[in-house]
Amino acid sequence: MRISVCNELFRGMGWAEALDVIAGLGYEGVEVAPFTLAEDVRELGRSERSRLREEAESRGLEVCALHWLLVSPPGLHLAHPDPAIRRRTVEYMGELARL
């Protein structure tokens, strides 16, 4: 088990600055609220995703959880009656898993 904190608490800071504070406070992990990184995680290319992970790891932090997964982009819902919306949501969840 890792003691972690959500990056959302540090929204006024950039990713690297927030990681510095999180590591400095003695946390071992960071929980990521994806909407704090981009309106839509599909905007983040593979190299950008790797860089975000590497920046955490270089400070001794593990990206150990994601939460508030469907805050953004708008229109996603797992239990929506429209199958097209459910399908888009499931596809987006796959992108979150690759974050």
C-alpha positions as a Python dict, from the first residue, in 0.01 Angstrom:
ca = {
    (1, 'M'): (0, 0, 0),
    (2, 'R'): (120, 350, -84),
    (3, 'I'): (18, 666, 97),
    (4, 'S'): (-96, 893, -183),
    (5, 'V'): (-272, 1219, -254),
    (6, 'C'): (-473, 1349, -547),
    (7, 'N'): (-308, 1597, -780),
    (8, 'E'): (-635, 1789, -792),
    (9, 'L'): (-548, 1943, -455),
    (10, 'F'): (-267, 2127, -634),
    (11, 'R'): (-463, 2255, -936),
    (12, 'G'): (-306, 2599, -924),
    (13, 'M'): (36, 2443, -981),
    (14, 'G'): (181, 2276, -1283),
    (15, 'W'): (228, 1898, -1284),
    (16, 'A'): (601, 1909, -1201),
    (17, 'E'): (560, 2165, -924),
    (18, 'A'): (274, 1966, -769),
    (19, 'L'): (486, 1650, -780),
    (20, 'D'): (769, 1832, -602),
    (21, 'V'): (532, 1935, -323),
    (22, 'I'): (372, 1589, -301),
    (23, 'A'): (710, 1415, -278),
    (24, 'G'): (836, 1679, -35),
    (25, 'L'): (544, 1608, 196),
    (26, 'G'): (645, 1242, 209),
    (27, 'Y'): (374, 1088, -6),
    (28, 'E'): (462, 776, -201),
    (29, 'G'): (201, 801, -472),
    (30, 'V'): (-13, 1040, -668),
    (31, 'E'): (-374, 987, -768),
    (32, 'V'): (-454, 1158, -1095),
    (33, 'A'): (-777, 1338, -1178),
    (34, 'P'): (-743, 1322, -1559),
    (35, 'F'): (-934, 1645, -1624),
    (36, 'T'): (-652, 1833, -1449),
    (37, 'L'): (-412, 1724, -1724),
    (38, 'A'): (-633, 1784, -2028),
    (39, 'E'): (-997, 1845, -2117),
    (40, 'D'): (-977, 1512, -2302),
    (41, 'V'): (-692, 1267, -2235),
    (42, 'R'): (-691, 1175, -2604),
    (43, 'E'): (-521, 1514, -2651),
    (44, 'L'): (-217, 1374, -2469),
    (45, 'G'): (9, 1183, -2703),
    (46, 'R'): (204, 874, -2606),
    (47, 'S'): (523, 1073, -2540),
    (48, 'E'): (337, 1323, -2321),
    (49, 'R'): (178, 1041, -2120),
    (50, 'S'): (520, 881, -2073),
    (51, 'R'): (670, 1213, -1967),
    (52, 'L'): (402, 1261, -1700),
    (53, 'R'): (468, 914, -1560),
    (54, 'E'): (846, 959, -1572),
    (55, 'E'): (822, 1292, -1390),
    (56, 'A'): (634, 1121, -1108),
    (57, 'E'): (872, 825, -1095),
    (58, 'S'): (1179, 1050, -1093),
    (59, 'R'): (1051, 1192, -763),
    (60, 'G'): (990, 848, -614),
    (61, 'L'): (615, 869, -672),
    (62, 'E'): (394, 604, -825),
    (63, 'V'): (87, 701, -1025),
    (64, 'C'): (-131, 466, -825),
    (65, 'A'): (-487, 566, -906),
    (66, 'L'): (-717, 767, -1130),
    (67, 'H'): (-1040, 925, -1015),
    (68, 'W'): (-1312, 1165, -1126),
    (69, 'L'): (-1282, 981, -1454),
    (70, 'L'): (-1584, 1115, -1637),
    (71, 'V'): (-1576, 1481, -1534),
    (72, 'S'): (-1446, 1571, -1876),
    (73, 'P'): (-1507, 1569, -2169),
    (74, 'P'): (-1880, 1634, -2138),
    (75, 'G'): (-2137, 1381, -2252),
    (76, 'L'): (-1989, 1060, -2113),
    (77, 'H'): (-2199, 825, -1902),
    (78, 'L'): (-2168, 451, -1841),
    (79, 'A'): (-2536, 393, -1765),
    (80, 'H'): (-2691, 618, -2031),
    (81, 'P'): (-2987, 467, -2221),
    (82, 'D'): (-2826, 562, -2555),
    (83, 'P'): (-2589, 282, -2665),
    (84, 'A'): (-2375, 527, -2863),
    (85, 'I'): (-2302, 729, -2549),
    (86, 'R'): (-2221, 414, -2353),
    (87, 'R'): (-1989, 298, -2634),
    (88, 'R'): (-1807, 636, -2644),
    (89, 'T'): (-1773, 622, -2267),
    (90, 'V'): (-1624, 272, -2272),
    (91, 'E'): (-1381, 378, -2547),
    (92, 'Y'): (-1279, 678, -2337),
    (93, 'M'): (-1225, 453, -2035),
    (94, 'G'): (-978, 257, -2249),
    (95, 'E'): (-788, 580, -2314),
    (96, 'L'): (-784, 648, -1941),
    (97, 'A'): (-631, 305, -1883),
    (98, 'R'): (-350, 400, -2122),
    (99, 'L'): (-290, 725, -1934),
}
